[in-house]
mmCIF file of C-alpha atoms in Angstrom:
data_model
loop_
_atom_site.group_PDB
_atom_site.id
_atom_site.type_symbol
_atom_site.label_atom_id
_atom_site.label_comp_id
_atom_site.label_asym_id
_atom_site.label_seq_id
_atom_site.Cartn_x
_atom_site.Cartn_y
_atom_site.Cartn_z
ATOM 1 C CA MET A 1 142.535 -58.317 -7.496
ATOM 2 C CA ASP A 2 138.989 -57.820 -8.722
ATOM 3 C CA PRO A 3 137.925 -54.135 -8.569
ATOM 4 C CA PHE A 4 134.301 -55.285 -8.664
ATOM 5 C CA ALA A 5 134.354 -57.445 -5.548
ATOM 6 C CA LEU A 6 131.642 -55.979 -3.326
ATOM 7 C CA PRO A 7 132.298 -55.443 0.387
ATOM 8 C CA ALA A 8 130.963 -58.126 2.705
ATOM 9 C CA ARG A 9 128.024 -57.031 4.829
ATOM 10 C CA SER A 10 127.887 -57.403 8.549
ATOM 11 C CA GLY A 11 126.257 -60.625 9.656
ATOM 12 C CA THR A 12 126.804 -62.431 6.358
ATOM 13 C CA ALA A 13 129.684 -64.130 4.626
ATOM 14 C CA GLU A 14 128.418 -63.293 1.156
ATOM 15 C CA ALA A 15 130.518 -60.914 -0.909
ATOM 16 C CA GLY A 16 127.607 -58.977 -2.332
ATOM 17 C CA PRO A 17 123.854 -58.768 -2.845
ATOM 18 C CA ASP A 18 122.138 -61.285 -5.083
ATOM 19 C CA TYR A 19 120.469 -58.587 -7.184
ATOM 20 C CA LEU A 20 123.826 -57.857 -8.826
ATOM 21 C CA ALA A 21 124.272 -61.417 -10.066
ATOM 22 C CA LEU A 22 125.569 -61.475 -13.617
ATOM 23 C CA PRO A 23 123.010 -62.046 -16.367
ATOM 24 C CA THR A 24 123.352 -65.421 -18.092
ATOM 25 C CA GLU A 25 121.419 -64.545 -21.238
ATOM 26 C CA MET A 26 120.174 -61.522 -23.119
ATOM 27 C CA HIS A 27 116.920 -60.019 -21.871
ATOM 28 C CA VAL A 28 114.003 -60.525 -24.231
ATOM 29 C CA PHE A 29 111.011 -58.209 -24.019
ATOM 30 C CA ARG A 30 107.743 -59.862 -23.077
ATOM 31 C CA ALA A 31 104.420 -58.047 -23.012
ATOM 32 C CA PRO A 32 102.902 -57.582 -19.548
ATOM 33 C CA SER A 33 99.794 -59.529 -18.657
ATOM 34 C CA LEU A 34 96.712 -57.495 -17.799
ATOM 35 C CA PRO A 35 95.342 -57.609 -14.251
ATOM 36 C CA ASP A 36 91.923 -59.227 -13.885
ATOM 37 C CA ASP A 37 90.567 -56.505 -11.600
ATOM 38 C CA PRO A 38 89.028 -53.632 -13.650
ATOM 39 C CA ALA A 39 89.994 -51.124 -10.961
ATOM 40 C CA ALA A 40 93.594 -52.329 -11.153
ATOM 41 C CA ARG A 41 93.515 -51.826 -14.912
ATOM 42 C CA VAL A 42 92.392 -48.243 -14.424
ATOM 43 C CA ARG A 43 95.248 -47.623 -12.001
ATOM 44 C CA CYS A 44 97.715 -49.192 -14.449
ATOM 45 C CA ARG A 45 96.517 -46.890 -17.201
ATOM 46 C CA THR A 46 96.881 -43.887 -14.882
ATOM 47 C CA TRP A 47 100.474 -44.863 -14.119
ATOM 48 C CA LEU A 48 101.212 -45.324 -17.822
ATOM 49 C CA GLN A 49 99.774 -41.909 -18.647
ATOM 50 C CA ARG A 50 101.934 -40.287 -15.990
ATOM 51 C CA ILE A 51 105.079 -42.168 -17.039
ATOM 52 C CA GLY A 52 104.437 -41.513 -20.737
ATOM 53 C CA ALA A 53 104.023 -37.788 -20.151
ATOM 54 C CA ALA A 54 107.268 -37.670 -18.139
ATOM 55 C CA LEU A 55 109.160 -39.574 -20.835
ATOM 56 C CA GLU A 56 107.850 -37.222 -23.537
ATOM 57 C CA ALA A 57 108.884 -34.197 -21.503
ATOM 58 C CA ALA A 58 112.370 -35.650 -20.932
ATOM 59 C CA ALA A 59 112.695 -36.528 -24.629
ATOM 60 C CA SER A 60 112.031 -32.886 -25.498
ATOM 61 C CA GLY A 61 114.825 -31.771 -23.173
ATOM 62 C CA ALA A 62 112.741 -30.687 -20.176
ATOM 63 C CA ALA A 63 113.937 -31.372 -16.644
ATOM 64 C CA VAL A 64 111.739 -34.072 -15.113
ATOM 65 C CA GLY A 65 111.624 -34.850 -11.411
ATOM 66 C CA GLN A 66 111.353 -38.304 -9.932
ATOM 67 C CA ILE A 67 108.025 -40.117 -9.740
ATOM 68 C CA VAL A 68 107.807 -41.040 -6.062
ATOM 69 C CA LEU A 69 106.272 -44.427 -5.286
ATOM 70 C CA ASP A 70 107.028 -44.508 -1.554
ATOM 71 C CA GLU A 71 103.360 -44.487 -0.570
ATOM 72 C CA ALA A 72 102.065 -46.566 -3.471
ATOM 73 C CA SER A 73 100.163 -49.689 -2.471
ATOM 74 C CA ALA A 74 101.723 -53.131 -2.736
ATOM 75 C CA ALA A 75 99.230 -53.944 -5.488
ATOM 76 C CA ASP A 76 100.205 -50.895 -7.506
ATOM 77 C CA CYS A 77 103.910 -51.666 -7.069
ATOM 78 C CA ALA A 78 103.295 -55.230 -8.243
ATOM 79 C CA SER A 79 101.442 -53.870 -11.271
ATOM 80 C CA LEU A 80 104.324 -51.542 -12.058
ATOM 81 C CA ASP A 81 106.766 -54.443 -11.804
ATOM 82 C CA GLU A 82 104.638 -56.315 -14.347
ATOM 83 C CA ILE A 83 104.326 -53.308 -16.648
ATOM 84 C CA LEU A 84 107.896 -52.025 -16.576
ATOM 85 C CA LEU A 85 109.807 -55.332 -16.504
ATOM 86 C CA ASP A 86 113.615 -55.434 -16.353
ATOM 87 C CA GLY A 87 116.155 -53.894 -18.711
ATOM 88 C CA GLU A 88 119.835 -54.499 -19.413
ATOM 89 C CA VAL A 89 121.483 -52.211 -16.833
ATOM 90 C CA SER A 90 121.560 -52.511 -13.051
ATOM 91 C CA ALA A 91 123.537 -50.652 -10.414
ATOM 92 C CA LEU A 92 124.311 -50.545 -6.726
ATOM 93 C CA VAL A 93 125.188 -47.226 -5.106
ATOM 94 C CA LEU A 94 126.777 -47.727 -1.700
ATOM 95 C CA GLY A 95 126.238 -45.259 1.123
ATOM 96 C CA ALA A 96 123.260 -44.032 3.107
ATOM 97 C CA PRO A 97 120.818 -44.885 1.805
ATOM 98 C CA GLU A 98 122.128 -47.702 -0.363
ATOM 99 C CA TRP A 99 120.315 -47.560 -3.688
ATOM 100 C CA GLN A 100 119.422 -50.635 -5.736
ATOM 101 C CA ILE A 101 118.855 -49.435 -9.304
ATOM 102 C CA GLY A 102 117.535 -51.192 -12.362
ATOM 103 C CA GLU A 103 116.761 -49.885 -15.810
ATOM 104 C CA THR A 104 113.310 -50.972 -16.919
ATOM 105 C CA ALA A 105 112.487 -52.507 -20.296
ATOM 106 C CA TYR A 106 111.896 -48.889 -21.391
ATOM 107 C CA THR A 107 115.380 -47.498 -21.960
ATOM 108 C CA GLY A 108 116.049 -44.358 -19.946
ATOM 109 C CA LEU A 109 113.355 -45.173 -17.374
ATOM 110 C CA TRP A 110 114.957 -46.316 -14.124
ATOM 111 C CA ARG A 111 113.590 -47.885 -10.929
ATOM 112 C CA LEU A 112 115.384 -46.926 -7.710
ATOM 113 C CA ARG A 113 114.798 -48.732 -4.411
ATOM 114 C CA ALA A 114 116.305 -48.258 -0.962
ATOM 115 C CA ARG A 115 115.555 -48.197 2.751
ATOM 116 C CA ASP A 116 115.845 -44.969 4.700
ATOM 117 C CA ALA A 117 118.931 -45.449 6.875
ATOM 118 C CA ALA A 118 117.330 -43.738 9.882
ATOM 119 C CA THR A 119 113.723 -44.929 9.767
ATOM 120 C CA GLY A 120 113.845 -48.074 7.653
ATOM 121 C CA ARG A 121 111.055 -46.625 5.498
ATOM 122 C CA ARG A 122 110.794 -47.997 1.964
ATOM 123 C CA LEU A 123 112.029 -45.661 -0.765
ATOM 124 C CA ASP A 124 110.810 -46.420 -4.272
ATOM 125 C CA ARG A 125 111.265 -44.046 -7.207
ATOM 126 C CA LEU A 126 111.109 -43.809 -10.982
ATOM 127 C CA GLU A 127 113.622 -41.547 -12.704
ATOM 128 C CA ILE A 128 114.089 -40.651 -16.360
ATOM 129 C CA GLY A 129 117.428 -39.805 -17.879
ATOM 130 C CA PRO A 130 120.696 -41.195 -19.214
ATOM 131 C CA ILE A 131 121.551 -42.566 -15.745
ATOM 132 C CA PRO A 132 120.041 -41.812 -12.308
ATOM 133 C CA ALA A 133 121.583 -38.668 -10.849
ATOM 134 C CA VAL A 134 122.563 -40.417 -7.618
ATOM 135 C CA VAL A 135 125.084 -42.603 -9.500
ATOM 136 C CA ALA A 136 127.186 -39.675 -10.693
ATOM 137 C CA ALA A 137 126.596 -37.613 -7.540
ATOM 138 C CA ARG A 138 127.598 -40.366 -5.081
ATOM 139 C CA ALA A 139 130.647 -41.265 -7.194
ATOM 140 C CA ALA A 140 131.729 -37.620 -7.407
ATOM 141 C CA ALA A 141 131.351 -37.172 -3.653
ATOM 142 C CA SER A 142 134.061 -39.782 -3.107
ATOM 143 C CA TRP A 143 136.528 -38.302 -5.576
ATOM 144 C CA GLY A 144 139.673 -36.419 -4.697
ATOM 145 C CA LEU A 145 142.625 -35.485 -6.860
ATOM 146 C CA MET A 146 145.199 -38.145 -5.991
ATOM 147 C CA GLU A 147 148.847 -37.407 -5.440
ATOM 148 C CA LEU A 148 151.308 -39.721 -7.125
ATOM 149 C CA PRO A 149 153.001 -42.131 -4.723
ATOM 150 C CA ALA A 150 156.500 -41.118 -3.677
ATOM 151 C CA PRO A 151 159.134 -42.902 -5.804
ATOM 152 C CA GLU A 152 160.504 -44.715 -2.777
ATOM 153 C CA ALA A 153 157.014 -46.059 -1.989
ATOM 154 C CA ILE A 154 156.622 -47.714 -5.389
ATOM 155 C CA PRO A 155 157.689 -51.379 -5.385
ATOM 156 C CA PRO A 156 160.630 -51.988 -7.744
ATOM 157 C CA GLU A 157 158.625 -54.477 -9.837
ATOM 158 C CA MET A 158 156.190 -51.698 -10.797
ATOM 159 C CA VAL A 159 157.707 -50.768 -14.166
ATOM 160 C CA ASN A 160 154.813 -49.438 -16.280
ATOM 161 C CA ALA A 161 151.906 -49.017 -13.839
ATOM 162 C CA PRO A 162 153.257 -45.734 -12.342
ATOM 163 C CA HIS A 163 153.274 -44.191 -15.838
ATOM 164 C CA VAL A 164 149.644 -45.270 -16.346
ATOM 165 C CA LEU A 165 148.756 -43.693 -13.010
ATOM 166 C CA ALA A 166 150.520 -40.450 -13.975
ATOM 167 C CA GLU A 167 148.525 -40.270 -17.220
ATOM 168 C CA LEU A 168 145.283 -40.965 -15.357
ATOM 169 C CA ARG A 169 146.013 -38.223 -12.852
ATOM 170 C CA ALA A 170 146.750 -35.705 -15.635
ATOM 171 C CA ARG A 171 143.607 -36.660 -17.568
ATOM 172 C CA SER A 172 141.541 -36.523 -14.387
ATOM 173 C CA ALA A 173 142.771 -33.031 -13.549
ATOM 174 C CA ALA A 174 141.939 -31.819 -17.068
ATOM 175 C CA PHE A 175 138.510 -33.450 -17.316
ATOM 176 C CA ARG A 176 135.401 -31.290 -17.150
ATOM 177 C CA PRO A 177 131.764 -32.482 -17.051
ATOM 178 C CA GLY A 178 130.427 -32.646 -20.584
ATOM 179 C CA GLY A 179 133.898 -33.108 -22.020
ATOM 180 C CA ALA A 180 135.044 -36.002 -24.156
ATOM 181 C CA ALA A 181 135.821 -39.232 -22.353
ATOM 182 C CA HIS A 182 139.330 -40.689 -22.403
ATOM 183 C CA VAL A 183 139.888 -44.446 -22.424
ATOM 184 C CA ILE A 184 143.058 -46.375 -21.600
ATOM 185 C CA ASN A 185 142.990 -49.953 -22.911
ATOM 186 C CA LEU A 186 145.070 -51.846 -20.378
ATOM 187 C CA GLY A 187 145.198 -54.896 -22.651
ATOM 188 C CA LEU A 188 147.443 -52.976 -25.046
ATOM 189 C CA LEU A 189 149.984 -52.125 -22.356
ATOM 190 C CA PRO A 190 152.811 -54.311 -21.015
ATOM 191 C CA LEU A 191 151.384 -54.630 -17.501
ATOM 192 C CA ALA A 192 152.037 -57.650 -15.307
ATOM 193 C CA GLU A 193 149.279 -59.006 -13.076
ATOM 194 C CA ALA A 194 151.029 -57.520 -10.041
ATOM 195 C CA GLU A 195 150.971 -54.099 -11.683
ATOM 196 C CA LEU A 196 147.236 -54.322 -12.359
ATOM 197 C CA THR A 197 146.698 -55.252 -8.710
ATOM 198 C CA TRP A 198 148.789 -52.266 -7.636
ATOM 199 C CA LEU A 199 146.701 -49.955 -9.830
ATOM 200 C CA VAL A 200 143.483 -51.308 -8.312
ATOM 201 C CA ARG A 201 144.736 -50.748 -4.775
ATOM 202 C CA THR A 202 146.171 -47.320 -5.551
ATOM 203 C CA LEU A 203 143.027 -46.032 -7.281
ATOM 204 C CA GLY A 204 140.763 -47.475 -4.577
ATOM 205 C CA GLU A 205 137.126 -48.465 -4.863
ATOM 206 C CA GLY A 206 134.307 -45.969 -5.211
ATOM 207 C CA PRO A 207 130.644 -46.377 -4.203
ATOM 208 C CA ALA A 208 129.081 -46.860 -7.653
ATOM 209 C CA ILE A 209 128.952 -50.316 -9.254
ATOM 210 C CA ILE A 210 127.167 -50.817 -12.597
ATOM 211 C CA LEU A 211 126.447 -53.926 -14.645
ATOM 212 C CA SER A 212 125.326 -53.702 -18.256
ATOM 213 C CA GLY A 213 124.122 -56.956 -19.798
ATOM 214 C CA GLY A 214 123.419 -58.191 -23.286
ATOM 215 C CA TYR A 215 125.282 -60.814 -25.240
ATOM 216 C CA GLY A 216 128.046 -60.452 -22.640
ATOM 217 C CA THR A 217 128.515 -58.225 -19.617
ATOM 218 C CA CYS A 218 130.138 -54.866 -18.948
ATOM 219 C CA ARG A 219 131.164 -54.288 -15.326
ATOM 220 C CA ILE A 220 131.837 -50.722 -14.254
ATOM 221 C CA ARG A 221 133.059 -49.371 -10.928
ATOM 222 C CA SER A 222 133.983 -45.900 -9.809
ATOM 223 C CA THR A 223 137.380 -45.299 -8.211
ATOM 224 C CA ARG A 224 138.662 -42.686 -5.774
ATOM 225 C CA LEU A 225 140.322 -40.675 -8.550
ATOM 226 C CA ALA A 226 138.051 -37.975 -9.968
ATOM 227 C CA GLY A 227 136.195 -39.082 -13.085
ATOM 228 C CA THR A 228 138.006 -42.421 -13.255
ATOM 229 C CA TRP A 229 136.154 -45.718 -13.736
ATOM 230 C CA TRP A 230 137.148 -49.322 -14.266
ATOM 231 C CA VAL A 231 135.243 -50.596 -17.317
ATOM 232 C CA GLN A 232 135.618 -54.299 -18.091
ATOM 233 C CA TYR A 233 133.891 -56.279 -20.828
ATOM 234 C CA TYR A 234 133.196 -60.010 -20.549
ATOM 235 C CA ASN A 235 131.887 -62.411 -23.168
ATOM 236 C CA ALA A 236 128.984 -64.818 -22.682
ATOM 237 C CA ALA A 237 131.374 -67.327 -21.060
ATOM 238 C CA ASP A 238 132.355 -64.647 -18.479
ATOM 239 C CA ALA A 239 135.884 -64.346 -19.873
ATOM 240 C CA LEU A 240 137.467 -60.889 -19.758
ATOM 241 C CA ILE A 241 137.851 -59.569 -23.304
ATOM 242 C CA LEU A 242 138.523 -55.859 -22.720
ATOM 243 C CA ASN A 243 139.954 -54.196 -19.609
ATOM 244 C CA THR A 244 139.932 -50.391 -19.570
ATOM 245 C CA LEU A 245 140.124 -47.330 -17.374
ATOM 246 C CA GLU A 246 137.858 -44.494 -18.493
ATOM 247 C CA ILE A 247 137.804 -40.819 -17.548
ATOM 248 C CA ALA A 248 134.155 -39.681 -17.719
ATOM 249 C CA ALA A 249 131.325 -38.393 -15.556
ATOM 250 C CA VAL A 250 129.730 -41.837 -16.078
ATOM 251 C CA PRO A 251 130.895 -44.225 -18.837
ATOM 252 C CA ALA A 252 128.647 -43.929 -21.886
ATOM 253 C CA VAL A 253 128.113 -47.692 -22.119
ATOM 254 C CA ALA A 254 125.896 -47.481 -19.015
ATOM 255 C CA CYS A 255 123.858 -44.480 -20.184
ATOM 256 C CA ALA A 256 120.670 -44.185 -22.223
ATOM 257 C CA ALA A 257 120.691 -41.917 -25.270
ATOM 258 C CA GLN A 258 118.137 -39.164 -25.851
ATOM 259 C CA ASP A 259 116.769 -41.057 -28.863
ATOM 260 C CA ASP A 260 116.217 -44.094 -26.622
ATOM 261 C CA ILE A 261 114.145 -42.008 -24.221
ATOM 262 C CA ALA A 262 111.984 -40.729 -27.102
ATOM 263 C CA GLU A 263 111.433 -44.292 -28.301
ATOM 264 C CA SER A 264 110.500 -45.381 -24.782
ATOM 265 C CA ALA A 265 107.925 -42.584 -24.642
ATOM 266 C CA SER A 266 106.323 -43.892 -27.840
ATOM 267 C CA ARG A 267 106.301 -47.475 -26.546
ATOM 268 C CA VAL A 268 104.667 -46.490 -23.267
ATOM 269 C CA ARG A 269 102.014 -44.445 -25.073
ATOM 270 C CA ALA A 270 101.278 -47.420 -27.334
ATOM 271 C CA LEU A 271 100.961 -49.677 -24.289
ATOM 272 C CA GLU A 272 98.225 -47.467 -22.858
ATOM 273 C CA ALA A 273 95.825 -48.887 -25.452
ATOM 274 C CA ALA A 274 96.070 -52.293 -23.760
ATOM 275 C CA TYR A 275 94.512 -50.880 -20.583
ATOM 276 C CA PRO A 276 90.915 -49.895 -21.471
#
């Protein structure tokens, strides 16, 4: 059973949205083209100044709020798409509203898009940080300390999986935000396919799904057990090469480092010179 299979949406037979399709090659940075309209160039420079200042503040450790683009014009949004480009990490956060998230080419700068569940109004935000706050918050809202299944409820063929679940539950109960992550490499354990399927069903599926690209792909999904995530690594041929369960607020492989945010601030400031 694939813990990353997305729920089917009403009115469609597709398993998930096309914006979470797996990357087929590593992203390569390309410089944005300048708009022909001088007024558009001025607006681009204004956006870059605002984004650069926010990145610098975040790099110094200051708390930075979201940059709200809800009322930005279509032209400005198109310019931002051209300026910011796409990065290596994308995410889907299920719930209301359902957030489509993509890291930009500037590590630590994230674009968040959704539709207001009540009004249908477009929601469009920029956020700076290791990972958008809604990812951890929505995942945590679904967590509850799981009780171990009663012995009589465990199928007899489940030999090692119940012990893995017991360790996960103990690690989950002991985990505190900011603490060290704990990783269980399932490939090193004598688990049959049926036992892996049982673990998936027992842990359940949480609302946060993350894809991190590069030379291969890392697929991450929250579970219903507090702090517990499936983290699976695939090579360029989409073959599973590492299958783990990780206890963390959000797995580090999906998060930007503080040094990355500082570098992004410098890159954005340098880009301002291209918009006279």
